[in-house]
Amino acid sequence: MKFYTSSRAPNPRRVAMFIAEKGLTDIAQVQIDLATVQNRSPEYLALNPFGRVPALELDDGRILCETRAICSWLEGHAPEPNLMGDGYDERAFIEMTDRRVELHLFYGAANYIRHTHPGLAILEQPQFPEYGAVQGERMRETARWLDQVLATQPYVAGQRFTIADITAFCALEFARGLMKFRPGQEGMAHLQAWRDRIAERPSASVVY
């Protein structure tokens, strides 16, 4: 298998963390340079017509795109440790939480950065700074909600580490770098403590 990734991009990091948590060491990495718009090259567009990373090339030559779809395939390929739920009930609640985090925390941070950071202008044309600013505020609203959730349970989706923790952690790390967002500095002590705890996991420092 080949994992098409890009350093510092948050969605590839989600898959890289998922792969690391699964202990899958036989997946080759192929770097796609977003700074030189390699993701829009004819060669990469032949793999993913939307020109987004990540992508996973399976052993039979098929190309799987979209972060959560890739993780779903990997969950079936390597069932342990379970990261997406054991049984329909747990799966549904983990997916609900993961989607909330993805839509309101992860993409809030991503939209803020893509529309306000000059370094991202090459990827987002036109940029709409006012829209980005609103997205940043909504991301903080979600972060405050998550802070209260983590005041009552150890992990984002409940009592154990799941894909929802990966999504939330990658969102916070992306916001940490380009938004200078630090939950603890904005009164979100529970979210900061959770972030610091997840940062100690080996998968949090995986090279991707």
PDB file of C-alpha atoms in Angstrom:
ATOM      1  CA  MET A   1       0.000   0.000   0.000  1.00  0.00           C
ATOM      2  CA  LYS A   2       0.998   3.618  -0.576  1.00  0.00           C
ATOM      3  CA  PHE A   3      -0.076   6.542   1.597  1.00  0.00           C
ATOM      4  CA  TYR A   4      -0.090   9.862  -0.287  1.00  0.00           C
ATOM      5  CA  THR A   5       0.518  12.497   2.347  1.00  0.00           C
ATOM      6  CA  SER A   6       1.819  16.027   2.850  1.00  0.00           C
ATOM      7  CA  SER A   7       3.842  17.261   5.789  1.00  0.00           C
ATOM      8  CA  ARG A   8       2.074  19.743   8.088  1.00  0.00           C
ATOM      9  CA  ALA A   9      -1.328  19.205   6.433  1.00  0.00           C
ATOM     10  CA  PRO A  10      -3.894  18.231   9.099  1.00  0.00           C
ATOM     11  CA  ASN A  11      -5.942  15.609   7.243  1.00  0.00           C
ATOM     12  CA  PRO A  12      -2.914  13.467   6.346  1.00  0.00           C
ATOM     13  CA  ARG A  13      -1.856  13.755   9.972  1.00  0.00           C
ATOM     14  CA  ARG A  14      -5.177  12.244  11.061  1.00  0.00           C
ATOM     15  CA  VAL A  15      -4.571   9.191   8.884  1.00  0.00           C
ATOM     16  CA  ALA A  16      -0.913   8.985   9.925  1.00  0.00           C
ATOM     17  CA  MET A  17      -1.929   8.917  13.591  1.00  0.00           C
ATOM     18  CA  PHE A  18      -4.548   6.275  12.843  1.00  0.00           C
ATOM     19  CA  ILE A  19      -1.942   4.147  11.028  1.00  0.00           C
ATOM     20  CA  ALA A  20       0.502   4.553  13.921  1.00  0.00           C
ATOM     21  CA  GLU A  21      -2.100   3.590  16.517  1.00  0.00           C
ATOM     22  CA  LYS A  22      -2.820   0.457  14.469  1.00  0.00           C
ATOM     23  CA  GLY A  23       0.882  -0.384  14.347  1.00  0.00           C
ATOM     24  CA  LEU A  24       0.861  -0.673  10.563  1.00  0.00           C
ATOM     25  CA  THR A  25       4.494  -0.355   9.508  1.00  0.00           C
ATOM     26  CA  ASP A  26       4.272  -1.734   5.970  1.00  0.00           C
ATOM     27  CA  ILE A  27       2.552   1.242   4.310  1.00  0.00           C
ATOM     28  CA  ALA A  28       4.899   3.282   2.114  1.00  0.00           C
ATOM     29  CA  GLN A  29       4.638   7.072   2.181  1.00  0.00           C
ATOM     30  CA  VAL A  30       4.588   9.281  -0.906  1.00  0.00           C
ATOM     31  CA  GLN A  31       5.014  13.008  -0.213  1.00  0.00           C
ATOM     32  CA  ILE A  32       2.865  15.465  -2.165  1.00  0.00           C
ATOM     33  CA  ASP A  33       4.240  19.014  -2.008  1.00  0.00           C
ATOM     34  CA  LEU A  34       1.343  21.419  -1.563  1.00  0.00           C
ATOM     35  CA  ALA A  35       3.651  24.447  -1.683  1.00  0.00           C
ATOM     36  CA  THR A  36       4.503  23.698  -5.312  1.00  0.00           C
ATOM     37  CA  VAL A  37       0.905  22.651  -6.063  1.00  0.00           C
ATOM     38  CA  GLN A  38       1.980  19.078  -6.779  1.00  0.00           C
ATOM     39  CA  ASN A  39      -1.510  18.060  -5.719  1.00  0.00           C
ATOM     40  CA  ARG A  40      -2.796  19.665  -8.928  1.00  0.00           C
ATOM     41  CA  SER A  41      -0.337  17.845 -11.180  1.00  0.00           C
ATOM     42  CA  PRO A  42      -1.782  15.553 -13.860  1.00  0.00           C
ATOM     43  CA  GLU A  43      -0.149  12.568 -12.150  1.00  0.00           C
ATOM     44  CA  TYR A  44      -1.815  13.219  -8.805  1.00  0.00           C
ATOM     45  CA  LEU A  45      -5.141  14.251 -10.316  1.00  0.00           C
ATOM     46  CA  ALA A  46      -5.201  10.860 -12.015  1.00  0.00           C
ATOM     47  CA  LEU A  47      -5.260   9.386  -8.500  1.00  0.00           C
ATOM     48  CA  ASN A  48      -7.612  11.924  -6.905  1.00  0.00           C
ATOM     49  CA  PRO A  49      -9.513  14.193  -9.308  1.00  0.00           C
ATOM     50  CA  PHE A  50     -10.228  16.618  -6.448  1.00  0.00           C
ATOM     51  CA  GLY A  51      -6.505  17.140  -5.842  1.00  0.00           C
ATOM     52  CA  ARG A  52      -6.727  16.650  -2.090  1.00  0.00           C
ATOM     53  CA  VAL A  53      -4.547  14.735   0.329  1.00  0.00           C
ATOM     54  CA  PRO A  54      -4.483  12.152   1.760  1.00  0.00           C
ATOM     55  CA  ALA A  55      -5.066   9.188  -0.523  1.00  0.00           C
ATOM     56  CA  LEU A  56      -4.380   5.502   0.008  1.00  0.00           C
ATOM     57  CA  GLU A  57      -3.401   3.233  -2.860  1.00  0.00           C
ATOM     58  CA  LEU A  58      -4.448  -0.313  -2.046  1.00  0.00           C
ATOM     59  CA  ASP A  59      -2.494  -3.394  -3.041  1.00  0.00           C
ATOM     60  CA  ASP A  60      -4.985  -4.102  -5.833  1.00  0.00           C
ATOM     61  CA  GLY A  61      -4.374  -0.661  -7.340  1.00  0.00           C
ATOM     62  CA  ARG A  62      -7.586   1.005  -6.228  1.00  0.00           C
ATOM     63  CA  ILE A  63      -7.308   4.503  -4.779  1.00  0.00           C
ATOM     64  CA  LEU A  64      -9.194   5.354  -1.602  1.00  0.00           C
ATOM     65  CA  CYS A  65      -9.659   9.029  -0.749  1.00  0.00           C
ATOM     66  CA  GLU A  66     -11.296  11.032   2.047  1.00  0.00           C
ATOM     67  CA  THR A  67      -9.826  10.807   5.521  1.00  0.00           C
ATOM     68  CA  ARG A  68     -12.607   8.990   7.322  1.00  0.00           C
ATOM     69  CA  ALA A  69     -13.146   6.519   4.474  1.00  0.00           C
ATOM     70  CA  ILE A  70      -9.445   5.642   4.601  1.00  0.00           C
ATOM     71  CA  CYS A  71      -9.652   5.151   8.369  1.00  0.00           C
ATOM     72  CA  SER A  72     -12.763   2.979   7.983  1.00  0.00           C
ATOM     73  CA  TRP A  73     -10.918   0.729   5.549  1.00  0.00           C
ATOM     74  CA  LEU A  74      -7.898   0.521   7.849  1.00  0.00           C
ATOM     75  CA  GLU A  75     -10.159  -0.326  10.790  1.00  0.00           C
ATOM     76  CA  GLY A  76     -11.444  -3.339   8.881  1.00  0.00           C
ATOM     77  CA  HIS A  77      -7.992  -4.246   7.606  1.00  0.00           C
ATOM     78  CA  ALA A  78      -6.467  -4.133  11.092  1.00  0.00           C
ATOM     79  CA  PRO A  79      -9.332  -4.429  13.617  1.00  0.00           C
ATOM     80  CA  GLU A  80      -7.201  -4.044  16.736  1.00  0.00           C
ATOM     81  CA  PRO A  81      -6.862  -1.815  18.573  1.00  0.00           C
ATOM     82  CA  ASN A  82     -10.445  -0.804  17.926  1.00  0.00           C
ATOM     83  CA  LEU A  83     -10.687   2.932  17.252  1.00  0.00           C
ATOM     84  CA  MET A  84     -14.121   3.364  15.683  1.00  0.00           C
ATOM     85  CA  GLY A  85     -16.448   1.421  17.959  1.00  0.00           C
ATOM     86  CA  ASP A  86     -17.279  -2.135  18.884  1.00  0.00           C
ATOM     87  CA  GLY A  87     -20.833  -2.878  17.776  1.00  0.00           C
ATOM     88  CA  TYR A  88     -23.432  -0.613  16.209  1.00  0.00           C
ATOM     89  CA  ASP A  89     -24.236   1.318  19.389  1.00  0.00           C
ATOM     90  CA  GLU A  90     -20.694   2.384  20.253  1.00  0.00           C
ATOM     91  CA  ARG A  91     -19.864   2.971  16.576  1.00  0.00           C
ATOM     92  CA  ALA A  92     -22.776   5.366  16.208  1.00  0.00           C
ATOM     93  CA  PHE A  93     -21.874   7.461  19.232  1.00  0.00           C
ATOM     94  CA  ILE A  94     -18.193   7.598  18.301  1.00  0.00           C
ATOM     95  CA  GLU A  95     -19.110   8.625  14.760  1.00  0.00           C
ATOM     96  CA  MET A  96     -21.462  11.320  16.046  1.00  0.00           C
ATOM     97  CA  THR A  97     -18.723  12.799  18.215  1.00  0.00           C
ATOM     98  CA  ASP A  98     -16.092  12.495  15.520  1.00  0.00           C
ATOM     99  CA  ARG A  99     -18.334  14.268  13.023  1.00  0.00           C
ATOM    100  CA  ARG A 100     -19.091  17.066  15.475  1.00  0.00           C
ATOM    101  CA  VAL A 101     -15.400  17.575  16.097  1.00  0.00           C
ATOM    102  CA  GLU A 102     -14.574  17.373  12.392  1.00  0.00           C
ATOM    103  CA  LEU A 103     -17.274  19.770  11.207  1.00  0.00           C
ATOM    104  CA  HIS A 104     -17.131  22.345  13.988  1.00  0.00           C
ATOM    105  CA  LEU A 105     -13.601  22.233  15.455  1.00  0.00           C
ATOM    106  CA  PHE A 106     -11.389  20.846  12.698  1.00  0.00           C
ATOM    107  CA  TYR A 107     -12.984  22.626   9.751  1.00  0.00           C
ATOM    108  CA  GLY A 108     -13.544  25.793  11.758  1.00  0.00           C
ATOM    109  CA  ALA A 109      -9.795  26.025  12.337  1.00  0.00           C
ATOM    110  CA  ALA A 110      -9.027  25.004   8.756  1.00  0.00           C
ATOM    111  CA  ASN A 111     -11.370  27.609   7.265  1.00  0.00           C
ATOM    112  CA  TYR A 112      -9.959  30.326   9.513  1.00  0.00           C
ATOM    113  CA  ILE A 113      -6.428  29.497   8.421  1.00  0.00           C
ATOM    114  CA  ARG A 114      -7.211  29.007   4.729  1.00  0.00           C
ATOM    115  CA  HIS A 115      -9.015  32.348   4.503  1.00  0.00           C
ATOM    116  CA  THR A 116      -6.819  34.549   6.720  1.00  0.00           C
ATOM    117  CA  HIS A 117      -3.247  33.256   6.456  1.00  0.00           C
ATOM    118  CA  PRO A 118      -1.258  34.722   3.542  1.00  0.00           C
ATOM    119  CA  GLY A 119       0.775  31.531   3.248  1.00  0.00           C
ATOM    120  CA  LEU A 120      -2.373  29.598   2.334  1.00  0.00           C
ATOM    121  CA  ALA A 121      -3.387  31.934  -0.483  1.00  0.00           C
ATOM    122  CA  ILE A 122      -1.849  29.540  -2.992  1.00  0.00           C
ATOM    123  CA  LEU A 123      -4.389  26.896  -1.923  1.00  0.00           C
ATOM    124  CA  GLU A 124      -7.449  29.097  -1.338  1.00  0.00           C
ATOM    125  CA  GLN A 125      -8.389  31.598  -4.028  1.00  0.00           C
ATOM    126  CA  PRO A 126     -10.161  33.824  -3.424  1.00  0.00           C
ATOM    127  CA  GLN A 127      -9.635  34.221   0.308  1.00  0.00           C
ATOM    128  CA  PHE A 128     -12.473  35.729   2.365  1.00  0.00           C
ATOM    129  CA  PRO A 129     -10.902  37.100   5.571  1.00  0.00           C
ATOM    130  CA  GLU A 130     -14.218  38.060   7.191  1.00  0.00           C
ATOM    131  CA  TYR A 131     -15.555  34.535   6.682  1.00  0.00           C
ATOM    132  CA  GLY A 132     -12.310  33.176   8.121  1.00  0.00           C
ATOM    133  CA  ALA A 133     -12.617  35.348  11.210  1.00  0.00           C
ATOM    134  CA  VAL A 134     -16.169  34.106  11.845  1.00  0.00           C
ATOM    135  CA  GLN A 135     -15.001  30.513  11.452  1.00  0.00           C
ATOM    136  CA  GLY A 136     -12.293  31.127  14.031  1.00  0.00           C
ATOM    137  CA  GLU A 137     -14.872  32.306  16.562  1.00  0.00           C
ATOM    138  CA  ARG A 138     -17.107  29.326  15.885  1.00  0.00           C
ATOM    139  CA  MET A 139     -14.141  27.015  16.323  1.00  0.00           C
ATOM    140  CA  ARG A 140     -13.600  28.551  19.760  1.00  0.00           C
ATOM    141  CA  GLU A 141     -17.273  27.990  20.621  1.00  0.00           C
ATOM    142  CA  THR A 142     -16.804  24.300  19.815  1.00  0.00           C
ATOM    143  CA  ALA A 143     -13.582  24.219  21.813  1.00  0.00           C
ATOM    144  CA  ARG A 144     -15.426  25.579  24.850  1.00  0.00           C
ATOM    145  CA  TRP A 145     -18.080  22.870  24.414  1.00  0.00           C
ATOM    146  CA  LEU A 146     -15.377  20.213  24.201  1.00  0.00           C
ATOM    147  CA  ASP A 147     -13.695  21.626  27.299  1.00  0.00           C
ATOM    148  CA  GLN A 148     -16.887  20.981  29.246  1.00  0.00           C
ATOM    149  CA  VAL A 149     -17.213  17.477  27.788  1.00  0.00           C
ATOM    150  CA  LEU A 150     -13.685  16.676  28.935  1.00  0.00           C
ATOM    151  CA  ALA A 151     -14.501  17.912  32.409  1.00  0.00           C
ATOM    152  CA  THR A 152     -16.708  14.826  32.788  1.00  0.00           C
ATOM    153  CA  GLN A 153     -14.883  12.098  30.827  1.00  0.00           C
ATOM    154  CA  PRO A 154     -11.267  11.238  29.956  1.00  0.00           C
ATOM    155  CA  TYR A 155     -11.597  11.093  26.173  1.00  0.00           C
ATOM    156  CA  VAL A 156     -13.530  12.974  23.516  1.00  0.00           C
ATOM    157  CA  ALA A 157     -16.055  10.203  22.822  1.00  0.00           C
ATOM    158  CA  GLY A 158     -16.152   8.618  26.270  1.00  0.00           C
ATOM    159  CA  GLN A 159     -13.988   6.366  28.377  1.00  0.00           C
ATOM    160  CA  ARG A 160     -11.372   5.289  25.839  1.00  0.00           C
ATOM    161  CA  PHE A 161      -9.161   6.636  23.057  1.00  0.00           C
ATOM    162  CA  THR A 162     -10.869   6.638  19.629  1.00  0.00           C
ATOM    163  CA  ILE A 163     -10.743   8.247  16.207  1.00  0.00           C
ATOM    164  CA  ALA A 164     -12.559  11.246  17.710  1.00  0.00           C
ATOM    165  CA  ASP A 165      -9.492  11.973  19.824  1.00  0.00           C
ATOM    166  CA  ILE A 166      -7.305  11.841  16.724  1.00  0.00           C
ATOM    167  CA  THR A 167      -9.549  14.297  14.873  1.00  0.00           C
ATOM    168  CA  ALA A 168      -9.697  16.690  17.823  1.00  0.00           C
ATOM    169  CA  PHE A 169      -5.967  16.505  18.509  1.00  0.00           C
ATOM    170  CA  CYS A 170      -5.030  17.198  14.877  1.00  0.00           C
ATOM    171  CA  ALA A 171      -7.467  20.118  14.836  1.00  0.00           C
ATOM    172  CA  LEU A 172      -5.904  21.635  17.940  1.00  0.00           C
ATOM    173  CA  GLU A 173      -2.367  21.136  16.672  1.00  0.00           C
ATOM    174  CA  PHE A 174      -3.231  22.799  13.373  1.00  0.00           C
ATOM    175  CA  ALA A 175      -4.808  25.696  15.267  1.00  0.00           C
ATOM    176  CA  ARG A 176      -1.835  25.772  17.642  1.00  0.00           C
ATOM    177  CA  GLY A 177       0.571  26.375  14.785  1.00  0.00           C
ATOM    178  CA  LEU A 178      -1.229  28.846  12.531  1.00  0.00           C
ATOM    179  CA  MET A 179      -3.871  30.345  14.850  1.00  0.00           C
ATOM    180  CA  LYS A 180      -1.635  30.463  17.936  1.00  0.00           C
ATOM    181  CA  PHE A 181      -4.564  28.868  19.775  1.00  0.00           C
ATOM    182  CA  ARG A 182      -3.753  27.576  23.253  1.00  0.00           C
ATOM    183  CA  PRO A 183      -6.843  26.299  25.125  1.00  0.00           C
ATOM    184  CA  GLY A 184      -5.269  26.809  28.528  1.00  0.00           C
ATOM    185  CA  GLN A 185      -4.605  30.472  27.787  1.00  0.00           C
ATOM    186  CA  GLU A 186      -8.283  30.970  26.973  1.00  0.00           C
ATOM    187  CA  GLY A 187      -9.704  29.374  30.114  1.00  0.00           C
ATOM    188  CA  MET A 188     -10.139  25.840  28.760  1.00  0.00           C
ATOM    189  CA  ALA A 189      -8.121  23.918  31.320  1.00  0.00           C
ATOM    190  CA  HIS A 190      -9.749  20.524  30.677  1.00  0.00           C
ATOM    191  CA  LEU A 191      -9.144  20.730  26.937  1.00  0.00           C
ATOM    192  CA  GLN A 192      -5.537  21.779  27.509  1.00  0.00           C
ATOM    193  CA  ALA A 193      -4.906  18.906  29.925  1.00  0.00           C
ATOM    194  CA  TRP A 194      -6.403  16.442  27.438  1.00  0.00           C
ATOM    195  CA  ARG A 195      -4.297  17.859  24.596  1.00  0.00           C
ATOM    196  CA  ASP A 196      -1.125  17.544  26.665  1.00  0.00           C
ATOM    197  CA  ARG A 197      -1.982  13.949  27.568  1.00  0.00           C
ATOM    198  CA  ILE A 198      -2.651  12.954  23.946  1.00  0.00           C
ATOM    199  CA  ALA A 199       0.584  14.664  22.875  1.00  0.00           C
ATOM    200  CA  GLU A 200       2.475  12.085  24.934  1.00  0.00           C
ATOM    201  CA  ARG A 201       1.226   9.194  22.777  1.00  0.00           C
ATOM    202  CA  PRO A 202       3.824   7.915  20.268  1.00  0.00           C
ATOM    203  CA  SER A 203       1.351   8.439  17.414  1.00  0.00           C
ATOM    204  CA  ALA A 204       1.216  12.165  18.167  1.00  0.00           C
ATOM    205  CA  SER A 205       4.796  12.633  16.995  1.00  0.00           C
ATOM    206  CA  VAL A 206       4.700  10.343  13.963  1.00  0.00           C
ATOM    207  CA  VAL A 207       6.414  11.678  10.855  1.00  0.00           C
ATOM    208  CA  TYR A 208       4.002  12.057   7.943  1.00  0.00           C
TER     209      TYR A 208
END
